[in-house]
Amino acid sequence: MTTDQSAPSTANGTATAAATGANATQRFASDKQVEAQTPPERVSLLAGEVLSAIHDTIARHEVTYDEYNALKAWLIKVGEDGEWPLFLDVWVEHAVEEVAGKAREGSKGTIEGPFYVPGAPTFEVEGTLPMRDDEQGTPLLFQGQVTSVDGTPLAGAVVDIWHADSDGYYSQFAPDIQEWNLRGVVTADEEGRFHVHTMRPAPYQIPTDGSCGALIRAAGWHPWRPAHLHLKVSAEGHQTVTTQLYFPGDAHNDDDVASAVKPELMMDPQDVDGGVQVTYDFALAKSGS
Ligand code: MBD
Ligand code: FE
């Protein structure tokens, strides 16, 4: 399935770009508090520079009316498909994350992407992510310790984890997958240690049947992200790290469509009886530092 360019058909639905996009758009609207408190001088500066960059590109490459109208039609289509969350998180978020994370000590972060859902089922110290009785794939034990940047173990640190299944699909964004499949929140023990049993995710292909797919085809790009785990690691008095972790050897570690791979985020999976085991420790910066 992961090498197939088409969306999967299932009994009750298809993971179309429009369906995935509509879910992502709705989630963004309901989960993120977007406060428009940016002062007018800053809006004018930023909007002005972005527009100037567009004008410069048009002048430098002598963009035609046909090309302008193709862009206009495409932008309209991105909205109709609900693919603004996907487009922005794939092609823009990494630059924002780079700025946000550059001065923070401790574990590296990377982009959140469009598929986080707050409020997943919780468990203490060691547990298994919600999964189907016949969940496919290789069993993965993901474990580690959360400390402060000075090495102090952070008792009761919280690790929120979400990832795709072995076909590359996310619950709540593809049809026919139970609500919290492969999503969970684990609270660490007194030493900041946690253990999460799950299934190894597959590489992820962004939907190719919508406007983002159309851009990829028109430009001769590819739609792939390497297989990854998404995490938010938090602890009292510390800054939350939003990150992703990757598997060495994945074909797309070097050309992630979302530009979100960093060398520090490579895991070191060990083959164990019946699956793989990964130990990855997190160091959190203190709040206000
Ligand atoms: C993903 O799973 C993802 O992590 C990002 C960043 C964009 C699209 C899909
Ligand atoms: Fe993802």
CSV table of C-alpha atoms in Angstrom, one decimal, residues 133-282:
chain,number,residue,atom,x,y,z
A,133,ASP,CA,-7.4,-6.5,17.3
A,134,ASP,CA,-5.7,-7.2,14.0
A,135,GLU,CA,-3.4,-4.2,13.9
A,136,GLN,CA,-0.8,-4.9,11.2
A,137,GLY,CA,2.9,-4.3,11.4
A,138,THR,CA,6.0,-4.9,13.5
A,139,PRO,CA,5.5,-4.5,17.2
A,140,LEU,CA,7.5,-1.5,18.5
A,141,LEU,CA,8.5,-0.8,22.1
A,142,PHE,CA,9.3,2.9,22.5
A,143,GLN,CA,10.8,3.9,25.8
A,144,GLY,CA,12.9,6.6,27.4
A,145,GLN,CA,13.6,9.0,30.2
A,146,VAL,CA,12.6,12.6,30.5
A,147,THR,CA,15.0,14.9,32.3
A,148,SER,CA,15.6,18.6,32.7
A,149,VAL,CA,18.5,19.9,30.7
A,150,ASP,CA,20.6,19.8,33.9
A,151,GLY,CA,20.0,16.0,34.0
A,152,THR,CA,17.4,16.0,36.8
A,153,PRO,CA,14.8,13.3,36.2
A,154,LEU,CA,11.3,14.8,35.7
A,155,ALA,CA,8.8,12.7,37.7
A,156,GLY,CA,5.4,12.7,36.1
A,157,ALA,CA,6.6,14.1,32.7
A,158,VAL,CA,3.9,13.5,30.0
A,159,VAL,CA,4.6,12.0,26.6
A,160,ASP,CA,1.8,12.5,24.1
A,161,ILE,CA,2.4,10.2,21.1
A,162,TRP,CA,0.6,9.8,17.8
A,163,HIS,CA,1.5,8.1,14.5
A,164,ALA,CA,0.3,6.5,11.3
A,165,ASP,CA,-0.5,2.8,11.0
A,166,SER,CA,1.4,0.3,8.9
A,167,ASP,CA,-0.4,1.6,5.8
A,168,GLY,CA,0.5,5.2,6.5
A,169,TYR,CA,-2.9,6.3,7.8
A,170,TYR,CA,-3.8,8.4,10.8
A,171,SER,CA,-6.9,7.8,12.9
A,172,GLN,CA,-9.5,10.6,12.7
A,173,PHE,CA,-8.1,11.6,9.3
A,174,ALA,CA,-8.7,8.4,7.3
A,175,PRO,CA,-11.9,6.4,7.3
A,176,ASP,CA,-12.7,3.2,9.2
A,177,ILE,CA,-10.0,3.5,11.9
A,178,GLN,CA,-11.2,3.6,15.5
A,179,GLU,CA,-11.1,7.1,17.0
A,180,TRP,CA,-7.9,7.0,19.1
A,181,ASN,CA,-6.0,4.3,17.1
A,182,LEU,CA,-2.2,4.7,17.7
A,183,ARG,CA,-2.7,7.8,19.8
A,184,GLY,CA,-2.0,7.9,23.6
A,185,VAL,CA,-0.6,10.0,26.5
A,186,VAL,CA,1.7,8.3,29.0
A,187,THR,CA,2.7,9.7,32.3
A,188,ALA,CA,6.3,8.9,33.3
A,189,ASP,CA,7.3,7.4,36.6
A,190,GLU,CA,9.3,9.0,39.5
A,191,GLU,CA,12.5,8.8,37.4
A,192,GLY,CA,10.8,10.2,34.3
A,193,ARG,CA,10.8,6.8,32.6
A,194,PHE,CA,8.0,5.6,30.3
A,195,HIS,CA,7.4,2.6,28.0
A,196,VAL,CA,4.9,2.7,25.0
A,197,HIS,CA,4.0,-0.5,23.1
A,198,THR,CA,2.8,0.2,19.6
A,199,MET,CA,3.2,-0.9,16.0
A,200,ARG,CA,5.9,0.5,13.7
A,201,PRO,CA,4.4,3.2,11.4
A,202,ALA,CA,4.9,3.1,7.6
A,203,PRO,CA,6.3,5.9,5.5
A,204,TYR,CA,3.6,8.5,4.8
A,205,GLN,CA,2.4,9.7,1.5
A,206,ILE,CA,0.6,13.0,1.6
A,207,PRO,CA,-2.8,12.8,-0.2
A,208,THR,CA,-2.1,12.9,-4.0
A,209,ASP,CA,-5.7,13.3,-5.3
A,210,GLY,CA,-6.2,16.9,-4.2
A,211,SER,CA,-4.5,20.3,-4.8
A,212,CYS,CA,-1.3,19.5,-2.9
A,213,GLY,CA,-1.0,16.3,-5.1
A,214,ALA,CA,-1.6,18.4,-8.2
A,215,LEU,CA,1.2,20.8,-7.2
A,216,ILE,CA,3.6,17.8,-6.6
A,217,ARG,CA,2.8,16.4,-10.0
A,218,ALA,CA,3.0,19.7,-11.8
A,219,ALA,CA,6.4,20.4,-10.3
A,220,GLY,CA,7.7,16.8,-10.6
A,221,TRP,CA,8.2,16.5,-6.9
A,222,HIS,CA,7.3,13.4,-4.7
A,223,PRO,CA,4.7,13.1,-1.9
A,224,TRP,CA,6.6,11.1,0.7
A,225,ARG,CA,7.5,11.6,4.3
A,226,PRO,CA,9.8,9.0,6.0
A,227,ALA,CA,8.1,6.8,8.6
A,228,HIS,CA,7.9,8.8,11.9
A,229,LEU,CA,6.6,9.0,15.4
A,230,HIS,CA,5.0,12.3,16.5
A,231,LEU,CA,5.6,13.4,20.2
A,232,LYS,CA,4.8,16.2,22.6
A,233,VAL,CA,6.9,15.9,25.7
A,234,SER,CA,6.0,18.1,28.6
A,235,ALA,CA,6.7,18.5,32.4
A,236,GLU,CA,5.9,21.1,35.0
A,237,GLY,CA,8.2,24.1,34.9
A,238,HIS,CA,9.5,23.1,31.5
A,239,GLN,CA,9.0,24.0,27.9
A,240,THR,CA,7.0,21.5,25.9
A,241,VAL,CA,8.9,19.9,23.0
A,242,THR,CA,6.9,19.0,19.9
A,243,THR,CA,9.0,16.6,17.8
A,244,GLN,CA,9.1,13.6,15.5
A,245,LEU,CA,11.5,10.6,15.5
A,246,TYR,CA,12.7,8.7,12.5
A,247,PHE,CA,13.9,5.2,11.5
A,248,PRO,CA,17.5,5.0,10.1
A,249,GLY,CA,17.6,3.8,6.5
A,250,ASP,CA,14.2,5.1,5.4
A,251,ALA,CA,14.2,6.0,1.7
A,252,HIS,CA,12.9,9.5,2.5
A,253,ASN,CA,15.0,10.6,5.4
A,254,ASP,CA,17.0,12.7,3.1
A,255,ASP,CA,14.2,14.2,1.0
A,256,ASP,CA,11.2,14.5,3.3
A,257,VAL,CA,8.5,16.5,1.5
A,258,ALA,CA,7.9,18.4,4.7
A,259,SER,CA,11.6,19.1,5.4
A,260,ALA,CA,11.2,18.0,9.0
A,261,VAL,CA,14.1,15.5,9.5
A,262,LYS,CA,17.0,16.5,11.7
A,263,PRO,CA,20.0,14.2,12.5
A,264,GLU,CA,19.3,14.4,16.2
A,265,LEU,CA,15.8,12.9,15.6
A,266,MET,CA,17.1,9.6,14.2
A,267,MET,CA,16.2,6.6,16.5
A,268,ASP,CA,18.4,3.6,17.1
A,269,PRO,CA,16.0,0.7,16.9
A,270,GLN,CA,17.2,-2.7,18.2
A,271,ASP,CA,15.7,-6.0,16.9
A,272,VAL,CA,14.3,-7.9,19.8
A,273,ASP,CA,12.1,-11.0,20.1
A,274,GLY,CA,9.0,-10.3,18.0
A,275,GLY,CA,9.7,-6.7,17.1
A,276,VAL,CA,11.9,-3.7,17.6
A,277,GLN,CA,12.8,-1.7,20.6
A,278,VAL,CA,13.8,2.0,20.8
A,279,THR,CA,15.2,3.9,23.7
A,280,TYR,CA,15.2,7.7,23.2
A,281,ASP,CA,15.7,10.2,26.1
A,282,PHE,CA,14.3,13.7,26.2
